[in-house]
Amino acid sequence: MEVIYTGLRQTPEMIATAALQEDVDAVGVSILSGAHNTLCPRIISLLREQGMNDCLVIVGGIVPEDDIPKLKEQGVSAIFLPGTSTQDIVKFIRENVKPRE
């Protein structure tokens, strides 16, 4: 696996552009600000507009349990809350990223 870190305070447009340029299989977003209901749908929309329909969007951070079902309906592949082990996140990615041919 290769990980590309784009830094803090990236806009959805910056995230989607980097994902397209780097031809990624998954986008991981860490959100501690409470802006997940605004940022995540926009990121997903921009990725889909660019034809990145198989790109997983994974969210980590502080997300209220009540917000999780709606985020998943909007296309978030997984949400990892504080305390989730790194092994669980890696396992999810390995099991859900489609191998390239």
PDB file of N, CA and C in Angstrom:
ATOM      1  N   MET A   1       0.830  -1.182   0.000  1.00  0.00           N
ATOM      2  CA  MET A   1       0.000   0.000   0.000  1.00  0.00           C
ATOM      3  C   MET A   1       0.874   1.245   0.000  1.00  0.00           C
ATOM      4  N   GLU A   2       0.422   2.220  -0.707  1.00  0.00           N
ATOM      5  CA  GLU A   2       1.070   3.525  -0.689  1.00  0.00           C
ATOM      6  C   GLU A   2       0.085   4.513  -0.077  1.00  0.00           C
ATOM      7  N   VAL A   3       0.567   5.352   0.801  1.00  0.00           N
ATOM      8  CA  VAL A   3      -0.273   6.352   1.441  1.00  0.00           C
ATOM      9  C   VAL A   3       0.219   7.727   1.026  1.00  0.00           C
ATOM     10  N   ILE A   4      -0.717   8.566   0.637  1.00  0.00           N
ATOM     11  CA  ILE A   4      -0.399   9.933   0.244  1.00  0.00           C
ATOM     12  C   ILE A   4      -1.101  10.851   1.228  1.00  0.00           C
ATOM     13  N   TYR A   5      -0.327  11.597   1.966  1.00  0.00           N
ATOM     14  CA  TYR A   5      -0.862  12.526   2.955  1.00  0.00           C
ATOM     15  C   TYR A   5      -0.890  13.926   2.345  1.00  0.00           C
ATOM     16  N   THR A   6      -2.074  14.527   2.317  1.00  0.00           N
ATOM     17  CA  THR A   6      -2.195  15.844   1.698  1.00  0.00           C
ATOM     18  C   THR A   6      -2.172  16.986   2.699  1.00  0.00           C
ATOM     19  N   GLY A   7      -2.188  16.684   3.967  1.00  0.00           N
ATOM     20  CA  GLY A   7      -2.089  17.737   4.970  1.00  0.00           C
ATOM     21  C   GLY A   7      -3.426  18.125   5.569  1.00  0.00           C
ATOM     22  N   LEU A   8      -3.349  19.068   6.475  1.00  0.00           N
ATOM     23  CA  LEU A   8      -4.527  19.548   7.197  1.00  0.00           C
ATOM     24  C   LEU A   8      -5.303  20.579   6.381  1.00  0.00           C
ATOM     25  N   ARG A   9      -6.548  20.740   6.749  1.00  0.00           N
ATOM     26  CA  ARG A   9      -7.419  21.794   6.221  1.00  0.00           C
ATOM     27  C   ARG A   9      -7.536  21.790   4.704  1.00  0.00           C
ATOM     28  N   GLN A  10      -7.736  20.612   4.151  1.00  0.00           N
ATOM     29  CA  GLN A  10      -7.942  20.483   2.711  1.00  0.00           C
ATOM     30  C   GLN A  10      -9.427  20.657   2.399  1.00  0.00           C
ATOM     31  N   THR A  11      -9.741  21.328   1.330  1.00  0.00           N
ATOM     32  CA  THR A  11     -11.136  21.464   0.909  1.00  0.00           C
ATOM     33  C   THR A  11     -11.557  20.188   0.196  1.00  0.00           C
ATOM     34  N   PRO A  12     -12.850  19.938   0.076  1.00  0.00           N
ATOM     35  CA  PRO A  12     -13.293  18.782  -0.697  1.00  0.00           C
ATOM     36  C   PRO A  12     -12.739  18.794  -2.120  1.00  0.00           C
ATOM     37  N   GLU A  13     -12.657  19.970  -2.716  1.00  0.00           N
ATOM     38  CA  GLU A  13     -12.123  20.085  -4.072  1.00  0.00           C
ATOM     39  C   GLU A  13     -10.652  19.675  -4.122  1.00  0.00           C
ATOM     40  N   MET A  14      -9.884  20.082  -3.136  1.00  0.00           N
ATOM     41  CA  MET A  14      -8.474  19.710  -3.081  1.00  0.00           C
ATOM     42  C   MET A  14      -8.301  18.207  -2.880  1.00  0.00           C
ATOM     43  N   ILE A  15      -9.132  17.630  -2.048  1.00  0.00           N
ATOM     44  CA  ILE A  15      -9.075  16.185  -1.791  1.00  0.00           C
ATOM     45  C   ILE A  15      -9.414  15.407  -3.047  1.00  0.00           C
ATOM     46  N   ALA A  16     -10.499  15.784  -3.710  1.00  0.00           N
ATOM     47  CA  ALA A  16     -10.919  15.072  -4.922  1.00  0.00           C
ATOM     48  C   ALA A  16      -9.890  15.223  -6.041  1.00  0.00           C
ATOM     49  N   THR A  17      -9.316  16.397  -6.172  1.00  0.00           N
ATOM     50  CA  THR A  17      -8.297  16.620  -7.199  1.00  0.00           C
ATOM     51  C   THR A  17      -7.074  15.750  -6.941  1.00  0.00           C
ATOM     52  N   ALA A  18      -6.610  15.715  -5.703  1.00  0.00           N
ATOM     53  CA  ALA A  18      -5.454  14.885  -5.355  1.00  0.00           C
ATOM     54  C   ALA A  18      -5.762  13.412  -5.591  1.00  0.00           C
ATOM     55  N   ALA A  19      -6.961  12.980  -5.243  1.00  0.00           N
ATOM     56  CA  ALA A  19      -7.351  11.586  -5.440  1.00  0.00           C
ATOM     57  C   ALA A  19      -7.324  11.214  -6.921  1.00  0.00           C
ATOM     58  N   LEU A  20      -7.814  12.101  -7.761  1.00  0.00           N
ATOM     59  CA  LEU A  20      -7.814  11.849  -9.200  1.00  0.00           C
ATOM     60  C   LEU A  20      -6.385  11.846  -9.744  1.00  0.00           C
ATOM     61  N   GLN A  21      -5.593  12.827  -9.373  1.00  0.00           N
ATOM     62  CA  GLN A  21      -4.217  12.923  -9.870  1.00  0.00           C
ATOM     63  C   GLN A  21      -3.373  11.725  -9.460  1.00  0.00           C
ATOM     64  N   GLU A  22      -3.595  11.221  -8.260  1.00  0.00           N
ATOM     65  CA  GLU A  22      -2.804  10.096  -7.745  1.00  0.00           C
ATOM     66  C   GLU A  22      -3.431   8.742  -8.065  1.00  0.00           C
ATOM     67  N   ASP A  23      -4.629   8.760  -8.676  1.00  0.00           N
ATOM     68  CA  ASP A  23      -5.321   7.521  -9.061  1.00  0.00           C
ATOM     69  C   ASP A  23      -5.474   6.576  -7.866  1.00  0.00           C
ATOM     70  N   VAL A  24      -6.054   7.081  -6.797  1.00  0.00           N
ATOM     71  CA  VAL A  24      -6.164   6.321  -5.555  1.00  0.00           C
ATOM     72  C   VAL A  24      -7.333   5.331  -5.585  1.00  0.00           C
ATOM     73  N   ASP A  25      -7.238   4.354  -4.703  1.00  0.00           N
ATOM     74  CA  ASP A  25      -8.306   3.378  -4.521  1.00  0.00           C
ATOM     75  C   ASP A  25      -9.208   3.744  -3.350  1.00  0.00           C
ATOM     76  N   ALA A  26      -8.689   4.554  -2.437  1.00  0.00           N
ATOM     77  CA  ALA A  26      -9.447   4.945  -1.251  1.00  0.00           C
ATOM     78  C   ALA A  26      -8.999   6.330  -0.797  1.00  0.00           C
ATOM     79  N   VAL A  27      -9.948   7.044  -0.213  1.00  0.00           N
ATOM     80  CA  VAL A  27      -9.675   8.340   0.392  1.00  0.00           C
ATOM     81  C   VAL A  27     -10.039   8.211   1.868  1.00  0.00           C
ATOM     82  N   GLY A  28      -9.092   8.530   2.716  1.00  0.00           N
ATOM     83  CA  GLY A  28      -9.345   8.537   4.148  1.00  0.00           C
ATOM     84  C   GLY A  28      -9.369   9.961   4.647  1.00  0.00           C
ATOM     85  N   VAL A  29     -10.417  10.295   5.372  1.00  0.00           N
ATOM     86  CA  VAL A  29     -10.573  11.653   5.876  1.00  0.00           C
ATOM     87  C   VAL A  29     -10.690  11.596   7.392  1.00  0.00           C
ATOM     88  N   SER A  30      -9.866  12.365   8.070  1.00  0.00           N
ATOM     89  CA  SER A  30      -9.944  12.481   9.524  1.00  0.00           C
ATOM     90  C   SER A  30     -10.655  13.782   9.845  1.00  0.00           C
ATOM     91  N   ILE A  31     -11.768  13.669  10.558  1.00  0.00           N
ATOM     92  CA  ILE A  31     -12.561  14.865  10.854  1.00  0.00           C
ATOM     93  C   ILE A  31     -12.799  14.959  12.353  1.00  0.00           C
ATOM     94  N   LEU A  32     -12.322  16.026  12.918  1.00  0.00           N
ATOM     95  CA  LEU A  32     -12.540  16.285  14.340  1.00  0.00           C
ATOM     96  C   LEU A  32     -13.382  17.539  14.555  1.00  0.00           C
ATOM     97  N   SER A  33     -13.707  18.225  13.461  1.00  0.00           N
ATOM     98  CA  SER A  33     -14.368  19.530  13.537  1.00  0.00           C
ATOM     99  C   SER A  33     -15.888  19.464  13.618  1.00  0.00           C
ATOM    100  N   GLY A  34     -16.472  18.308  13.340  1.00  0.00           N
ATOM    101  CA  GLY A  34     -17.919  18.217  13.303  1.00  0.00           C
ATOM    102  C   GLY A  34     -18.503  18.567  11.945  1.00  0.00           C
ATOM    103  N   ALA A  35     -17.665  18.756  10.945  1.00  0.00           N
ATOM    104  CA  ALA A  35     -18.127  19.153   9.610  1.00  0.00           C
ATOM    105  C   ALA A  35     -18.361  17.963   8.682  1.00  0.00           C
ATOM    106  N   HIS A  36     -18.414  16.771   9.221  1.00  0.00           N
ATOM    107  CA  HIS A  36     -18.535  15.561   8.407  1.00  0.00           C
ATOM    108  C   HIS A  36     -19.793  15.542   7.539  1.00  0.00           C
ATOM    109  N   ASN A  37     -20.900  16.087   8.028  1.00  0.00           N
ATOM    110  CA  ASN A  37     -22.149  16.066   7.243  1.00  0.00           C
ATOM    111  C   ASN A  37     -22.098  17.002   6.040  1.00  0.00           C
ATOM    112  N   THR A  38     -21.197  17.943   6.056  1.00  0.00           N
ATOM    113  CA  THR A  38     -21.012  18.862   4.928  1.00  0.00           C
ATOM    114  C   THR A  38     -19.892  18.383   4.016  1.00  0.00           C
ATOM    115  N   LEU A  39     -18.757  18.034   4.602  1.00  0.00           N
ATOM    116  CA  LEU A  39     -17.563  17.700   3.816  1.00  0.00           C
ATOM    117  C   LEU A  39     -17.667  16.352   3.103  1.00  0.00           C
ATOM    118  N   CYS A  40     -18.122  15.333   3.791  1.00  0.00           N
ATOM    119  CA  CYS A  40     -18.125  13.986   3.200  1.00  0.00           C
ATOM    120  C   CYS A  40     -19.015  13.876   1.959  1.00  0.00           C
ATOM    121  N   PRO A  41     -20.257  14.343   2.003  1.00  0.00           N
ATOM    122  CA  PRO A  41     -21.068  14.260   0.778  1.00  0.00           C
ATOM    123  C   PRO A  41     -20.456  15.026  -0.391  1.00  0.00           C
ATOM    124  N   ARG A  42     -19.825  16.147  -0.104  1.00  0.00           N
ATOM    125  CA  ARG A  42     -19.193  16.936  -1.171  1.00  0.00           C
ATOM    126  C   ARG A  42     -18.000  16.189  -1.759  1.00  0.00           C
ATOM    127  N   ILE A  43     -17.177  15.585  -0.924  1.00  0.00           N
ATOM    128  CA  ILE A  43     -16.045  14.803  -1.412  1.00  0.00           C
ATOM    129  C   ILE A  43     -16.539  13.666  -2.299  1.00  0.00           C
ATOM    130  N   ILE A  44     -17.537  12.954  -1.832  1.00  0.00           N
ATOM    131  CA  ILE A  44     -18.080  11.829  -2.605  1.00  0.00           C
ATOM    132  C   ILE A  44     -18.647  12.312  -3.930  1.00  0.00           C
ATOM    133  N   SER A  45     -19.379  13.395  -3.905  1.00  0.00           N
ATOM    134  CA  SER A  45     -19.955  13.954  -5.128  1.00  0.00           C
ATOM    135  C   SER A  45     -18.865  14.313  -6.136  1.00  0.00           C
ATOM    136  N   LEU A  46     -17.823  14.966  -5.679  1.00  0.00           N
ATOM    137  CA  LEU A  46     -16.727  15.358  -6.575  1.00  0.00           C
ATOM    138  C   LEU A  46     -15.997  14.139  -7.135  1.00  0.00           C
ATOM    139  N   LEU A  47     -15.781  13.133  -6.308  1.00  0.00           N
ATOM    140  CA  LEU A  47     -15.128  11.915  -6.797  1.00  0.00           C
ATOM    141  C   LEU A  47     -15.982  11.245  -7.871  1.00  0.00           C
ATOM    142  N   ARG A  48     -17.267  11.151  -7.631  1.00  0.00           N
ATOM    143  CA  ARG A  48     -18.171  10.505  -8.588  1.00  0.00           C
ATOM    144  C   ARG A  48     -18.249  11.298  -9.890  1.00  0.00           C
ATOM    145  N   GLU A  49     -18.249  12.631  -9.793  1.00  0.00           N
ATOM    146  CA  GLU A  49     -18.258  13.485 -10.984  1.00  0.00           C
ATOM    147  C   GLU A  49     -17.032  13.234 -11.854  1.00  0.00           C
ATOM    148  N   GLN A  50     -15.932  12.841 -11.226  1.00  0.00           N
ATOM    149  CA  GLN A  50     -14.685  12.568 -11.943  1.00  0.00           C
ATOM    150  C   GLN A  50     -14.579  11.108 -12.366  1.00  0.00           C
ATOM    151  N   GLY A  51     -15.656  10.343 -12.178  1.00  0.00           N
ATOM    152  CA  GLY A  51     -15.666   8.949 -12.592  1.00  0.00           C
ATOM    153  C   GLY A  51     -15.012   7.993 -11.619  1.00  0.00           C
ATOM    154  N   MET A  52     -14.711   8.457 -10.423  1.00  0.00           N
ATOM    155  CA  MET A  52     -14.064   7.600  -9.425  1.00  0.00           C
ATOM    156  C   MET A  52     -15.117   6.865  -8.598  1.00  0.00           C
ATOM    157  N   ASN A  53     -15.890   6.049  -9.287  1.00  0.00           N
ATOM    158  CA  ASN A  53     -17.023   5.370  -8.654  1.00  0.00           C
ATOM    159  C   ASN A  53     -16.620   4.238  -7.722  1.00  0.00           C
ATOM    160  N   ASP A  54     -15.444   3.664  -7.917  1.00  0.00           N
ATOM    161  CA  ASP A  54     -14.983   2.561  -7.075  1.00  0.00           C
ATOM    162  C   ASP A  54     -14.089   3.023  -5.929  1.00  0.00           C
ATOM    163  N   CYS A  55     -13.860   4.297  -5.827  1.00  0.00           N
ATOM    164  CA  CYS A  55     -12.983   4.836  -4.784  1.00  0.00           C
ATOM    165  C   CYS A  55     -13.724   4.824  -3.445  1.00  0.00           C
ATOM    166  N   LEU A  56     -13.152   4.118  -2.478  1.00  0.00           N
ATOM    167  CA  LEU A  56     -13.741   4.099  -1.141  1.00  0.00           C
ATOM    168  C   LEU A  56     -13.495   5.431  -0.450  1.00  0.00           C
ATOM    169  N   VAL A  57     -14.454   5.864   0.335  1.00  0.00           N
ATOM    170  CA  VAL A  57     -14.277   7.031   1.187  1.00  0.00           C
ATOM    171  C   VAL A  57     -14.433   6.544   2.621  1.00  0.00           C
ATOM    172  N   ILE A  58     -13.366   6.700   3.379  1.00  0.00           N
ATOM    173  CA  ILE A  58     -13.314   6.218   4.749  1.00  0.00           C
ATOM    174  C   ILE A  58     -13.134   7.423   5.658  1.00  0.00           C
ATOM    175  N   VAL A  59     -13.901   7.445   6.736  1.00  0.00           N
ATOM    176  CA  VAL A  59     -13.867   8.574   7.654  1.00  0.00           C
ATOM    177  C   VAL A  59     -13.436   8.099   9.029  1.00  0.00           C
ATOM    178  N   GLY A  60     -12.572   8.867   9.638  1.00  0.00           N
ATOM    179  CA  GLY A  60     -12.182   8.610  11.017  1.00  0.00           C
ATOM    180  C   GLY A  60     -12.330   9.887  11.809  1.00  0.00           C
ATOM    181  N   GLY A  61     -12.632   9.739  13.074  1.00  0.00           N
ATOM    182  CA  GLY A  61     -12.721  10.918  13.914  1.00  0.00           C
ATOM    183  C   GLY A  61     -13.963  10.920  14.773  1.00  0.00           C
ATOM    184  N   ILE A  62     -14.363  12.106  15.126  1.00  0.00           N
ATOM    185  CA  ILE A  62     -15.506  12.269  16.014  1.00  0.00           C
ATOM    186  C   ILE A  62     -16.762  12.440  15.169  1.00  0.00           C
ATOM    187  N   VAL A  63     -17.542  11.367  15.115  1.00  0.00           N
ATOM    188  CA  VAL A  63     -18.789  11.365  14.353  1.00  0.00           C
ATOM    189  C   VAL A  63     -19.873  10.801  15.276  1.00  0.00           C
ATOM    190  N   PRO A  64     -20.911  11.581  15.563  1.00  0.00           N
ATOM    191  CA  PRO A  64     -21.988  11.059  16.412  1.00  0.00           C
ATOM    192  C   PRO A  64     -22.631   9.824  15.788  1.00  0.00           C
ATOM    193  N   GLU A  65     -22.950   8.860  16.625  1.00  0.00           N
ATOM    194  CA  GLU A  65     -23.567   7.608  16.160  1.00  0.00           C
ATOM    195  C   GLU A  65     -24.793   7.880  15.290  1.00  0.00           C
ATOM    196  N   ASP A  66     -25.579   8.898  15.629  1.00  0.00           N
ATOM    197  CA  ASP A  66     -26.793   9.207  14.871  1.00  0.00           C
ATOM    198  C   ASP A  66     -26.500   9.645  13.435  1.00  0.00           C
ATOM    199  N   ASP A  67     -25.300  10.139  13.164  1.00  0.00           N
ATOM    200  CA  ASP A  67     -24.946  10.607  11.822  1.00  0.00           C
ATOM    201  C   ASP A  67     -24.430   9.485  10.914  1.00  0.00           C
ATOM    202  N   ILE A  68     -24.046   8.379  11.502  1.00  0.00           N
ATOM    203  CA  ILE A  68     -23.411   7.302  10.726  1.00  0.00           C
ATOM    204  C   ILE A  68     -24.315   6.728   9.640  1.00  0.00           C
ATOM    205  N   PRO A  69     -25.572   6.377   9.916  1.00  0.00           N
ATOM    206  CA  PRO A  69     -26.405   5.804   8.844  1.00  0.00           C
ATOM    207  C   PRO A  69     -26.545   6.724   7.631  1.00  0.00           C
ATOM    208  N   LYS A  70     -26.741   8.012   7.851  1.00  0.00           N
ATOM    209  CA  LYS A  70     -26.901   8.939   6.735  1.00  0.00           C
ATOM    210  C   LYS A  70     -25.609   9.059   5.924  1.00  0.00           C
ATOM    211  N   LEU A  71     -24.463   9.112   6.606  1.00  0.00           N
ATOM    212  CA  LEU A  71     -23.189   9.187   5.895  1.00  0.00           C
ATOM    213  C   LEU A  71     -22.981   7.947   5.032  1.00  0.00           C
ATOM    214  N   LYS A  72     -23.344   6.795   5.557  1.00  0.00           N
ATOM    215  CA  LYS A  72     -23.201   5.560   4.776  1.00  0.00           C
ATOM    216  C   LYS A  72     -24.153   5.562   3.581  1.00  0.00           C
ATOM    217  N   GLU A  73     -25.367   6.066   3.772  1.00  0.00           N
ATOM    218  CA  GLU A  73     -26.317   6.181   2.657  1.00  0.00           C
ATOM    219  C   GLU A  73     -25.766   7.095   1.566  1.00  0.00           C
ATOM    220  N   GLN A  74     -25.019   8.109   1.966  1.00  0.00           N
ATOM    221  CA  GLN A  74     -24.460   9.075   1.022  1.00  0.00           C
ATOM    222  C   GLN A  74     -23.195   8.567   0.340  1.00  0.00           C
ATOM    223  N   GLY A  75     -22.712   7.395   0.766  1.00  0.00           N
ATOM    224  CA  GLY A  75     -21.582   6.797   0.079  1.00  0.00           C
ATOM    225  C   GLY A  75     -20.310   6.612   0.879  1.00  0.00           C
ATOM    226  N   VAL A  76     -20.297   6.985   2.149  1.00  0.00           N
ATOM    227  CA  VAL A  76     -19.122   6.727   2.977  1.00  0.00           C
ATOM    228  C   VAL A  76     -19.030   5.217   3.187  1.00  0.00           C
ATOM    229  N   SER A  77     -17.876   4.655   2.903  1.00  0.00           N
ATOM    230  CA  SER A  77     -17.699   3.205   2.977  1.00  0.00           C
ATOM    231  C   SER A  77     -17.575   2.697   4.404  1.00  0.00           C
ATOM    232  N   ALA A  78     -16.908   3.456   5.247  1.00  0.00           N
ATOM    233  CA  ALA A  78     -16.723   3.056   6.640  1.00  0.00           C
ATOM    234  C   ALA A  78     -16.415   4.274   7.480  1.00  0.00           C
ATOM    235  N   ILE A  79     -16.804   4.178   8.746  1.00  0.00           N
ATOM    236  CA  ILE A  79     -16.533   5.249   9.699  1.00  0.00           C
ATOM    237  C   ILE A  79     -15.870   4.609  10.906  1.00  0.00           C
ATOM    238  N   PHE A  80     -14.696   5.117  11.245  1.00  0.00           N
ATOM    239  CA  PHE A  80     -13.936   4.589  12.362  1.00  0.00           C
ATOM    240  C   PHE A  80     -13.882   5.643  13.460  1.00  0.00           C
ATOM    241  N   LEU A  81     -14.476   5.313  14.573  1.00  0.00           N
ATOM    242  CA  LEU A  81     -14.573   6.246  15.693  1.00  0.00           C
ATOM    243  C   LEU A  81     -13.323   6.176  16.572  1.00  0.00           C
ATOM    244  N   PRO A  82     -13.138   7.153  17.462  1.00  0.00           N
ATOM    245  CA  PRO A  82     -11.987   7.117  18.354  1.00  0.00           C
ATOM    246  C   PRO A  82     -11.908   5.772  19.083  1.00  0.00           C
ATOM    247  N   GLY A  83     -10.694   5.256  19.185  1.00  0.00           N
ATOM    248  CA  GLY A  83     -10.489   3.975  19.851  1.00  0.00           C
ATOM    249  C   GLY A  83     -10.417   2.792  18.911  1.00  0.00           C
ATOM    250  N   THR A  84     -10.769   3.003  17.638  1.00  0.00           N
ATOM    251  CA  THR A  84     -10.684   1.916  16.664  1.00  0.00           C
ATOM    252  C   THR A  84      -9.217   1.550  16.473  1.00  0.00           C
ATOM    253  N   SER A  85      -8.941   0.253  16.450  1.00  0.00           N
ATOM    254  CA  SER A  85      -7.552  -0.168  16.282  1.00  0.00           C
ATOM    255  C   SER A  85      -7.103   0.012  14.833  1.00  0.00           C
ATOM    256  N   THR A  86      -5.834   0.273  14.677  1.00  0.00           N
ATOM    257  CA  THR A  86      -5.257   0.389  13.343  1.00  0.00           C
ATOM    258  C   THR A  86      -5.447  -0.911  12.575  1.00  0.00           C
ATOM    259  N   GLN A  87      -5.350  -2.032  13.267  1.00  0.00           N
ATOM    260  CA  GLN A  87      -5.525  -3.334  12.620  1.00  0.00           C
ATOM    261  C   GLN A  87      -6.918  -3.464  12.015  1.00  0.00           C
ATOM    262  N   ASP A  88      -7.934  -2.941  12.687  1.00  0.00           N
ATOM    263  CA  ASP A  88      -9.300  -3.003  12.148  1.00  0.00           C
ATOM    264  C   ASP A  88      -9.433  -2.162  10.887  1.00  0.00           C
ATOM    265  N   ILE A  89      -8.787  -1.021  10.867  1.00  0.00           N
ATOM    266  CA  ILE A  89      -8.844  -0.149   9.697  1.00  0.00           C
ATOM    267  C   ILE A  89      -8.118  -0.804   8.521  1.00  0.00           C
ATOM    268  N   VAL A  90      -6.927  -1.335   8.773  1.00  0.00           N
ATOM    269  CA  VAL A  90      -6.156  -2.008   7.723  1.00  0.00           C
ATOM    270  C   VAL A  90      -6.931  -3.198   7.188  1.00  0.00           C
ATOM    271  N   LYS A  91      -7.542  -3.963   8.073  1.00  0.00           N
ATOM    272  CA  LYS A  91      -8.332  -5.121   7.652  1.00  0.00           C
ATOM    273  C   LYS A  91      -9.470  -4.688   6.728  1.00  0.00           C
ATOM    274  N   PHE A  92     -10.172  -3.623   7.101  1.00  0.00           N
ATOM    275  CA  PHE A  92     -11.263  -3.132   6.256  1.00  0.00           C
ATOM    276  C   PHE A  92     -10.752  -2.751   4.871  1.00  0.00           C
ATOM    277  N   ILE A  93      -9.668  -2.016   4.830  1.00  0.00           N
ATOM    278  CA  ILE A  93      -9.124  -1.576   3.542  1.00  0.00           C
ATOM    279  C   ILE A  93      -8.711  -2.781   2.704  1.00  0.00           C
ATOM    280  N   ARG A  94      -7.995  -3.711   3.290  1.00  0.00           N
ATOM    281  CA  ARG A  94      -7.552  -4.898   2.540  1.00  0.00           C
ATOM    282  C   ARG A  94      -8.728  -5.716   2.018  1.00  0.00           C
ATOM    283  N   GLU A  95      -9.801  -5.774   2.774  1.00  0.00           N
ATOM    284  CA  GLU A  95     -10.961  -6.564   2.367  1.00  0.00           C
ATOM    285  C   GLU A  95     -11.858  -5.837   1.369  1.00  0.00           C
ATOM    286  N   ASN A  96     -11.732  -4.519   1.271  1.00  0.00           N
ATOM    287  CA  ASN A  96     -12.682  -3.771   0.449  1.00  0.00           C
ATOM    288  C   ASN A  96     -12.110  -3.028  -0.737  1.00  0.00           C
ATOM    289  N   VAL A  97     -10.810  -2.836  -0.803  1.00  0.00           N
ATOM    290  CA  VAL A  97     -10.208  -2.218  -1.981  1.00  0.00           C
ATOM    291  C   VAL A  97     -10.099  -3.291  -3.035  1.00  0.00           C
ATOM    292  N   LYS A  98     -10.643  -3.010  -4.196  1.00  0.00           N
ATOM    293  CA  LYS A  98     -10.606  -3.984  -5.288  1.00  0.00           C
ATOM    294  C   LYS A  98      -9.205  -4.066  -5.887  1.00  0.00           C
ATOM    295  N   PRO A  99      -8.683  -5.284  -6.051  1.00  0.00           N
ATOM    296  CA  PRO A  99      -7.348  -5.423  -6.652  1.00  0.00           C
ATOM    297  C   PRO A  99      -7.340  -4.877  -8.079  1.00  0.00           C
ATOM    298  N   ARG A 100      -6.229  -4.287  -8.441  1.00  0.00           N
ATOM    299  CA  ARG A 100      -6.076  -3.772  -9.809  1.00  0.00           C
ATOM    300  C   ARG A 100      -5.592  -4.896 -10.701  1.00  0.00           C
ATOM    301  N   GLU A 101      -6.031  -4.838 -11.932  1.00  0.00           N
ATOM    302  CA  GLU A 101      -5.637  -5.884 -12.887  1.00  0.00           C
ATOM    303  C   GLU A 101      -4.526  -5.423 -13.787  1.00  0.00           C
TER     304      GLU A 101
END
